[in-house]
Amino acid sequence: MKPDYVRIFDTSLRDGEQAPGASMTSAEKLEVARALMRLGVDVIEAGFPAASPDDLAAVQTIAAEVGQVPVEGRPQTEPPIICGLARCTRPDIEAAWLGVKGAKRPRIHTFLATSDVHMKHKLRMSRDEVVAKAVEMVAFARSLCADIEFSPEDAGRSDPEFLYRVLEAVIKAGATTLNIPDTVGYTMPDEFGALIAGIIKNTPGAQDVIISVHCHDDLGLAVANSLAGLRAGARQAEVTINGIGERAGNASLEEVVMAIRTRSAKIGLTTGIDATQLCRVSKLVSRSTSYPVPPNKAIVGANAFAHESGIHQDGMIKNAQTYEIMTPADVGATQTTLVLGKHSGRAAFSKRLTELGYPLEGEALVKAFNEFKKLADRKKAVHDADLVTLASDERTTVPELWALETLQVVCGTTSLPTATVRLRDPDGKSHSYAAIGTGPVDAAYKAIDAIVQVPVELLEFGINSVTEGIDALGEVSVRVRHEDQRSSHGHGADTDIVVASAKAYIASLNHVLSRQSAGRGQHPHENPVASPAHNR
Ligand code: KIV
Ligand code: ZN
């Protein structure tokens, strides 16, 4: 590995998934892991296997598939490292090993808090006890796996001298990567850079291991702190797509990567990321977690390359470099118009989907193709973004227990908004209901509620246009909370936004029902006992 190479460690599936309500199904996690592999991340933190049997199974599946063979389209030749998180306990470490050991390149990541406030109030352990526990557990993990990462949790608020001591001890016990988390997003870039520099200088053995940064965004400084740490000598950055994560989130992968790339002359570092996939992966993660990407989000926001003011537009026409430090194409933000129309064949459609990273087969391909034909009839131009939306709908991993058959609404300035809905139940039987609401979507949701009879509260409703133009596909995301207090999300896309809204709502109810029928226990993120203490 070249000395200027920064390993990108993606923790969207672990820290990212800890964002409230962002939990993904195992199949959604696998889909995201596949996309991360093609993006070229070096390490995928696939989950926290001790949290629940579901989390363990998801990590195992990712290890068995994504952690095996390099696939076409991956920038690197070797598969990504698959990592599982574990507290410093034997059962956690055993579970993490069970999760990742099927991967070609497995890693166990274990952590223990080192700040005085955490040791005193949370762990109730002395410094000596923390050192002893960290050493014991790193040695145990190393007896199972050759690649061990250790994190002194809340390092940003830990006494540096104590950190040097803990880190020296865990290196001797077998740690190969030392990850330095600013767990509560407290530090300033100069402080965090100095912390990393101090660790490299003062920790015996630090030269023989990889130093990593893991910064939270409570003060909006996660990316700045990560870059400061890298410039001070760290060579791994722990990041998430769209910056999702605990509270205010983690450093955003796309921002760290594009800063390194756009300012390479100043920063002097490189990564193995194929930046042209950033927008696509961002959309996938947003969709899988139902966390919308703000329009002004750097790199992947819908307006990240939009120039509104006349002065800016004039400059852009004269020379794009006047207002553009990177191009939309650099990050995959261009709208490619598919040269397929309503007369195109299924083979060409299927080929384009595969090129976009959304291969479909069998019935899913037939269904997506039929939707594409309908769309091509209604829309002037079908863009790649439309195709990705159609394909994602077909690749949805939540079983379609209830399905929308027909929907008719009456609304406007002079009538009571009324919706008549016909749904197909899991046994194939049709059910109809008509309801009045405050608007057409509310009426449709009331009719759906009356038929499906799953008590949920609507927490969030968001609507997005997939592409530009009045004929664009509308994509609706909803998040609902079931009476068991767990939240579920759903998506629906259609050129008719009331239909898209109904589809999204039904998808979220299917999510609730499939979870119930799978008999899943309490989610780890809602269980303070089973989860890393700092995360609750
Ligand atoms: O923020 C944090 O401290 C963590 C650790 C588990 C690395 O997520
Ligand atoms: Zn974290």
XYZ file of C-alpha atoms and ligand atoms in Angstrom:
545
model
C 0.000 0.000 0.000
C 1.417 3.389 -0.977
C 2.134 5.659 2.011
C -0.353 8.280 0.788
C -3.203 5.765 0.432
C -6.188 6.347 2.740
C -8.295 3.271 3.466
C -11.977 4.086 3.356
C -13.832 2.226 6.099
C -17.558 2.535 5.593
C -19.734 2.154 8.663
C -23.113 3.046 7.118
C -24.342 -0.445 7.983
C -23.297 -0.143 11.622
C -22.923 3.416 12.941
C -25.129 4.707 10.103
C -27.828 2.225 10.914
C -27.821 3.500 14.497
C -29.451 6.732 13.313
C -32.959 6.770 14.789
C -35.349 4.882 12.528
C -32.679 4.096 9.922
C -32.701 0.372 10.499
C -32.526 -1.716 7.347
C -33.680 -5.226 6.611
C -30.962 -7.838 6.064
C -31.658 -7.799 2.366
C -31.371 -3.995 2.234
C -28.042 -4.252 4.036
C -26.797 -6.766 1.485
C -27.821 -4.464 -1.330
C -25.961 -1.550 0.273
C -22.914 -3.753 0.906
C -22.828 -4.740 -2.761
C -22.944 -1.086 -3.755
C -20.150 -0.227 -1.302
C -18.023 -2.989 -2.777
C -18.473 -1.607 -6.278
C -17.756 1.881 -4.967
C -14.366 0.586 -3.889
C -14.460 0.936 -0.116
C -11.613 -0.896 1.567
C -13.505 -1.995 4.668
C -17.239 -2.548 5.195
C -18.343 -2.531 8.816
C -21.303 -4.802 8.194
C -22.927 -4.652 11.621
C -22.839 -5.464 15.280
C -23.378 -9.239 15.386
C -23.927 -9.537 19.142
C -26.917 -7.214 18.971
C -29.388 -9.780 17.621
C -29.561 -12.978 15.583
C -30.740 -10.840 12.665
C -27.687 -8.606 12.816
C -25.445 -11.659 12.978
C -27.167 -13.252 9.990
C -26.882 -10.027 7.975
C -23.131 -9.814 8.656
C -22.685 -13.489 7.764
C -24.514 -13.031 4.480
C -22.425 -10.001 3.576
C -19.230 -11.871 4.497
C -20.273 -14.866 2.429
C -21.171 -12.853 -0.639
C -19.591 -9.413 -0.733
C -16.502 -10.504 1.177
C -15.660 -13.283 -1.216
C -14.835 -12.503 -4.775
C -13.857 -9.321 -6.448
C -16.613 -8.455 -8.890
C -16.579 -6.693 -12.164
C -16.709 -2.962 -11.636
C -14.829 -2.943 -8.329
C -11.824 -0.626 -8.582
C -9.646 -2.895 -6.421
C -8.734 -6.457 -7.293
C -9.240 -7.945 -3.833
C -12.621 -8.072 -2.044
C -13.292 -5.584 0.751
C -12.454 -6.430 4.350
C -15.677 -7.325 6.197
C -15.685 -6.080 9.757
C -17.965 -6.772 12.713
C -18.203 -4.603 15.835
C -17.890 -6.030 19.354
C -17.780 -4.571 22.839
C -14.829 -5.743 24.890
C -16.554 -8.941 26.005
C -16.001 -12.551 24.994
C -19.576 -13.168 23.799
C -19.484 -10.028 21.630
C -16.137 -10.948 20.138
C -17.248 -14.517 19.496
C -20.391 -13.237 17.787
C -18.357 -10.801 15.680
C -16.050 -13.628 14.611
C -19.025 -15.814 13.754
C -20.293 -12.966 11.617
C -17.160 -12.185 9.657
C -15.188 -15.402 9.527
C -16.754 -16.447 6.213
C -15.181 -13.431 4.498
C -11.918 -13.743 2.649
C -10.574 -10.807 4.654
C -12.346 -10.733 8.047
C -11.823 -8.102 10.739
C -13.022 -7.827 14.343
C -13.452 -4.292 15.673
C -13.617 -4.040 19.445
C -13.946 -0.923 21.561
C -13.742 0.268 25.147
C -14.148 3.775 26.510
C -11.069 5.638 27.715
C -12.363 9.076 28.718
C -12.644 9.768 32.444
C -16.330 10.580 32.169
C -17.094 7.262 30.444
C -14.837 5.179 32.692
C -16.270 6.702 35.842
C -19.986 6.868 35.057
C -20.593 4.278 32.374
C -18.019 1.548 32.838
C -17.318 2.152 36.527
C -13.793 0.954 35.907
C -10.409 2.371 36.857
C -7.753 3.189 34.285
C -5.817 0.036 35.191
C -8.936 -2.082 34.779
C -9.629 -0.540 31.364
C -6.087 -1.275 30.175
C -6.301 -4.857 31.443
C -9.719 -5.477 29.858
C -8.668 -3.979 26.521
C -5.513 -6.102 26.420
C -7.347 -9.276 27.409
C -10.072 -8.807 24.799
C -7.762 -7.729 21.982
C -5.619 -10.799 22.661
C -8.722 -12.982 22.656
C -9.924 -11.461 19.391
C -6.458 -11.929 17.910
C -6.573 -15.616 18.819
C -9.538 -15.859 16.424
C -8.708 -13.384 13.669
C -5.509 -11.886 12.262
C -6.992 -8.447 11.616
C -8.021 -6.618 14.789
C -9.154 -3.038 15.157
C -9.347 -1.415 18.568
C -11.155 1.845 19.361
C -10.681 3.791 22.594
C -14.214 5.150 22.700
C -14.518 8.897 23.369
C -10.834 9.316 22.526
C -11.552 12.944 21.657
C -12.172 13.648 25.356
C -9.619 11.185 26.744
C -6.374 12.120 28.443
C -3.770 11.742 25.659
C -1.182 10.277 28.042
C -3.648 7.569 29.043
C -4.474 6.953 25.392
C -0.781 6.340 24.591
C -0.696 3.799 27.398
C -3.843 1.921 26.298
C -2.831 1.977 22.662
C 0.687 0.722 23.300
C -0.777 -2.140 25.321
C -3.306 -3.188 22.676
C -0.689 -3.063 19.927
C 1.373 -5.511 21.982
C -1.775 -7.653 22.425
C -2.223 -7.879 18.651
C -4.265 -4.917 17.407
C -3.476 -4.059 13.796
C -5.579 -0.906 13.401
C -6.089 1.746 16.069
C -9.218 3.757 15.453
C -9.446 7.103 17.221
C -13.076 8.138 17.654
C -14.333 11.602 18.426
C -17.425 9.834 19.716
C -19.364 12.919 20.746
C -18.122 15.266 18.015
C -16.484 17.583 20.528
C -13.036 18.349 19.162
C -11.870 21.132 16.869
C -9.852 20.262 13.756
C -6.552 21.563 15.177
C -7.084 19.602 18.389
C -8.022 16.412 16.603
C -5.060 16.713 14.218
C -2.777 17.254 17.215
C -4.294 14.251 18.986
C -3.492 12.002 16.007
C -0.012 13.455 15.633
C 0.571 12.932 19.373
C -0.567 9.314 19.192
C 1.726 8.568 16.255
C 4.663 10.259 17.968
C 4.214 8.995 21.503
C 2.750 5.505 21.216
C 5.442 2.861 20.934
C 4.536 0.579 18.022
C 2.192 3.102 16.355
C 4.397 3.085 13.247
C 3.596 -0.602 12.706
C -0.189 -0.273 12.727
C -2.771 1.747 10.820
C -4.130 4.778 12.632
C -7.751 5.512 11.822
C -10.129 8.427 12.389
C -13.823 8.190 13.290
C -15.489 11.566 13.766
C -19.023 12.490 14.693
C -20.714 15.624 13.484
C -22.271 17.174 16.596
C -20.592 20.514 15.875
C -20.623 20.057 12.105
C -16.881 19.344 12.154
C -16.739 15.627 11.379
C -15.294 16.010 7.887
C -12.884 18.780 8.909
C -11.709 16.705 11.872
C -11.296 13.587 9.737
C -9.201 15.498 7.217
C -7.104 17.015 10.014
C -6.482 13.519 11.370
C -5.514 12.185 7.955
C -3.176 15.084 7.345
C -1.580 14.350 10.699
C -0.786 10.788 9.609
C -3.915 8.635 9.977
C -4.420 6.347 6.992
C -7.938 5.059 7.501
C -11.115 7.169 7.624
C -14.311 5.781 9.112
C -17.192 7.384 7.302
C -20.781 6.834 6.228
C -22.701 7.497 3.050
C -24.627 10.783 3.349
C -23.037 11.186 6.789
C -25.779 9.131 8.472
C -25.126 7.935 11.989
C -25.707 8.480 15.681
C -27.268 11.869 16.539
C -25.850 14.395 14.044
C -24.156 11.577 12.161
C -20.639 10.634 11.083
C -18.203 12.171 8.633
C -19.669 11.785 5.180
C -17.807 9.419 2.871
C -18.498 11.468 -0.225
C -17.257 14.700 1.373
C -14.047 13.201 2.743
C -13.309 11.425 -0.541
C -14.027 14.427 -2.751
C -12.048 16.790 -0.519
C -9.062 14.450 -0.780
C -9.504 14.227 -4.524
C -10.367 17.851 -5.338
C -7.624 19.259 -3.106
C -5.079 16.540 -3.825
C -2.303 19.052 -4.449
C -2.721 20.425 -0.931
C -3.652 17.254 0.910
C -1.362 14.833 -0.925
C -3.467 11.730 -0.247
C -5.429 9.265 -2.397
C -8.236 6.753 -1.989
C -9.418 3.774 -4.024
C -12.967 5.083 -4.405
C -14.656 5.244 -7.794
C -16.220 8.662 -7.260
C -18.543 8.335 -10.246
C -20.658 5.974 -8.152
C -21.151 8.372 -5.250
C -24.561 9.737 -6.263
C -25.942 6.299 -6.968
C -24.824 4.853 -3.624
C -26.085 7.972 -1.862
C -29.559 7.425 -3.355
C -29.527 3.753 -2.438
C -28.636 4.471 1.192
C -31.164 7.278 1.390
C -33.820 4.980 0.063
C -32.858 2.002 2.230
C -32.870 4.075 5.409
C -35.576 6.565 4.417
C -33.201 9.369 5.323
C -33.653 12.031 2.672
C -30.590 13.801 1.283
C -30.969 17.572 1.807
C -30.943 19.413 -1.540
C -27.979 21.532 -0.443
C -25.926 18.560 0.810
C -22.355 18.793 -0.500
C -21.448 16.426 -3.361
C -24.696 14.424 -3.569
C -27.482 16.959 -2.869
C -29.878 17.708 -5.732
C -28.600 21.316 -5.845
C -24.916 20.531 -5.358
C -24.246 21.493 -8.988
C -27.175 23.862 -9.595
C -26.318 27.452 -10.467
C -29.224 29.773 -9.826
C -28.013 33.357 -9.881
C -27.625 35.101 -13.199
C -24.041 36.083 -12.432
C -23.114 32.480 -11.705
C -24.913 31.185 -14.774
C -23.138 33.745 -16.923
C -19.791 32.659 -15.478
C -20.592 28.999 -16.047
C -21.478 29.623 -19.678
C -18.195 31.435 -20.204
C -16.098 28.875 -18.352
C -17.373 26.185 -15.967
C -14.307 26.598 -13.780
C -15.609 29.982 -12.637
C -18.048 28.339 -10.237
C -17.362 24.622 -10.408
C -14.547 22.954 -8.463
C -15.576 19.495 -9.622
C -17.983 18.372 -12.304
C -21.311 16.564 -11.855
C -19.830 13.732 -13.924
C -17.001 13.323 -11.376
C -19.528 12.159 -8.783
C -22.010 10.485 -11.108
C -24.543 13.300 -10.914
C -25.229 13.552 -14.623
C -28.613 12.607 -16.012
C -27.967 10.138 -18.746
C -30.922 9.859 -21.064
C -31.531 6.293 -21.956
C -31.636 5.794 -25.688
C -34.444 3.369 -25.182
C -38.001 4.208 -25.959
C -41.281 2.435 -25.708
C -40.342 0.224 -28.658
C -37.098 -0.991 -27.111
C -36.621 -4.599 -26.191
C -36.192 -6.229 -22.831
C -32.610 -7.260 -23.557
C -31.448 -3.649 -23.978
C -33.376 -2.624 -20.874
C -31.868 -5.460 -18.858
C -28.355 -4.638 -20.116
C -28.648 -0.995 -19.038
C -29.899 -2.002 -15.597
C -26.931 -4.328 -15.191
C -24.565 -1.532 -16.236
C -26.162 0.675 -13.608
C -25.564 -2.003 -10.981
C -29.188 -3.141 -10.716
C -29.326 -6.522 -12.439
C -32.813 -7.998 -12.510
C -33.934 -11.442 -13.540
C -37.094 -13.475 -14.021
C -40.342 -12.032 -12.828
C -38.745 -8.920 -11.343
C -37.265 -8.092 -14.759
C -40.621 -8.637 -16.491
C -42.399 -6.409 -13.966
C -39.793 -3.647 -14.144
C -39.845 -3.814 -17.932
C -43.642 -3.443 -17.977
C -43.353 -0.426 -15.665
C -40.660 0.996 -17.940
C -42.961 0.645 -20.954
C -45.753 2.451 -19.128
C -43.327 5.165 -18.091
C -41.910 5.552 -21.591
C -45.478 6.098 -22.787
C -46.033 8.885 -20.284
C -42.616 10.561 -20.159
C -40.693 12.306 -22.888
C -37.288 11.004 -21.836
C -36.444 8.128 -19.525
C -33.323 8.808 -17.509
C -31.016 6.446 -15.694
C -32.420 7.813 -12.434
C -35.896 6.649 -13.496
C -34.539 3.204 -14.253
C -32.804 2.980 -10.906
C -36.085 3.882 -9.212
C -38.022 1.246 -11.152
C -35.354 -1.384 -10.526
C -35.152 -0.558 -6.829
C -38.902 -1.032 -6.559
C -38.557 -4.496 -8.046
C -35.526 -5.328 -5.958
C -37.322 -4.361 -2.805
C -36.561 -6.998 -0.288
C -39.748 -6.624 1.705
C -42.330 -9.173 0.558
C -45.291 -7.636 -1.199
C -47.923 -8.961 1.200
C -50.525 -6.328 0.325
C -50.498 -4.781 -3.140
C -52.252 -1.847 -4.703
C -54.649 -2.930 -7.423
C -56.516 0.291 -8.160
C -56.810 3.752 -6.721
C -59.216 6.471 -7.649
C -59.405 9.872 -6.014
C -61.784 12.768 -6.261
C -60.418 16.068 -4.993
C -60.229 19.737 -5.789
C -61.628 23.028 -4.602
C -65.265 22.010 -4.661
C -65.357 18.402 -3.481
C -64.548 16.447 -0.335
C -61.301 14.559 -1.002
C -62.365 10.943 -1.427
C -60.292 7.877 -2.285
C -61.479 4.484 -3.408
C -58.794 1.867 -2.986
C -58.654 -1.765 -4.034
C -55.900 -3.892 -2.505
C -54.862 -7.485 -3.015
C -54.257 -9.398 0.200
C -51.453 -11.962 0.735
C -53.810 -14.734 -0.430
C -54.649 -12.957 -3.655
C -58.130 -11.783 -2.631
C -59.238 -8.229 -3.469
C -60.612 -5.788 -0.890
C -62.069 -2.324 -1.577
C -62.829 0.648 0.616
C -63.695 4.296 0.104
C -62.758 7.007 2.582
C -62.864 10.779 2.952
C -59.820 12.714 4.141
C -58.331 16.174 4.420
C -56.703 15.652 1.019
C -56.379 12.857 -1.543
C -53.362 11.253 0.190
C -55.029 11.352 3.591
C -58.183 9.824 2.091
C -56.167 7.074 0.414
C -54.288 6.321 3.648
C -57.571 6.118 5.582
C -58.966 3.653 3.045
C -55.769 1.567 3.200
C -55.902 1.586 7.010
C -59.473 0.374 6.941
C -58.514 -2.568 4.744
C -55.122 -3.621 6.164
C -55.914 -2.845 9.804
C -52.365 -2.498 11.045
C -52.308 0.340 13.576
C -49.495 2.732 12.705
C -48.749 6.397 13.195
C -47.387 8.304 10.216
C -44.114 9.881 11.345
C -42.704 11.233 8.109
C -43.883 11.792 4.596
C -41.490 13.024 1.913
C -41.879 13.509 -1.775
C -39.146 13.907 -4.337
C -38.972 14.280 -8.036
C -36.645 11.609 -9.460
C -35.658 13.769 -12.426
C -36.441 17.254 -13.632
C -39.596 18.193 -15.516
C -43.320 18.197 -14.952
C -43.615 14.627 -16.247
C -41.027 13.300 -13.769
C -41.515 10.234 -11.633
C -42.466 11.228 -8.107
C -40.860 9.195 -5.365
C -42.536 9.125 -1.979
C -40.927 7.889 1.238
C -42.876 7.360 4.398
C -41.868 6.342 7.855
C -44.471 4.894 10.214
C -44.414 3.785 13.818
C -46.219 0.653 14.817
C -47.805 0.335 18.260
C -44.806 -1.849 19.232
C -42.892 1.486 18.967
C -40.688 0.307 16.123
C -40.530 2.340 12.970
C -40.702 1.065 9.406
C -40.330 2.782 6.096
C -41.587 2.367 2.597
C -41.160 3.846 -0.868
C -43.312 4.195 -3.885
C -42.705 5.758 -7.267
C -45.144 6.803 -9.939
C -45.776 9.761 -12.207
C -48.985 10.204 -10.182
C -47.941 11.308 -6.726
C -51.113 10.079 -5.018
C -50.450 6.609 -6.432
C -46.788 6.881 -5.352
C -47.974 7.896 -1.865
C -50.315 4.919 -1.625
C -47.584 2.532 -2.797
C -45.148 3.931 -0.233
C -47.646 3.569 2.593
C -48.537 0.002 1.615
C -44.795 -0.822 1.414
C -44.298 0.484 4.957
C -47.217 -1.651 6.206
C -45.730 -4.675 4.422
C -42.484 -3.891 6.230
C -44.293 -3.965 9.592
C -46.151 -7.169 8.731
C -43.126 -9.016 7.378
C -41.193 -8.149 10.510
C -44.030 -9.462 12.622
C -44.300 -12.681 10.655
C -40.535 -13.202 10.805
C -41.029 -12.997 14.572
C -38.122 -10.650 14.972
C -37.225 -9.753 18.506
C -36.585 -6.273 19.707
C -34.239 -4.362 17.493
C -30.765 -3.953 18.966
C -30.946 -0.231 18.623
C -33.955 -0.132 20.873
C -32.398 -2.362 23.465
C -30.019 -0.578 25.792
C -28.771 -3.828 27.260
C -27.683 -5.426 24.031
C -26.128 -2.381 22.433
C -22.939 -0.418 22.818
C -23.615 1.817 25.766
C -22.554 5.042 24.105
C -25.023 4.542 21.373
C -28.091 4.723 23.500
O -18.298 6.723 17.892
C -17.701 5.754 18.384
O -16.963 5.858 19.363
C -17.936 4.446 17.783
C -16.998 3.365 18.184
C -17.693 2.061 18.322
C -15.877 3.306 17.204
O -18.790 4.297 16.938
Zn -19.361 6.261 16.075
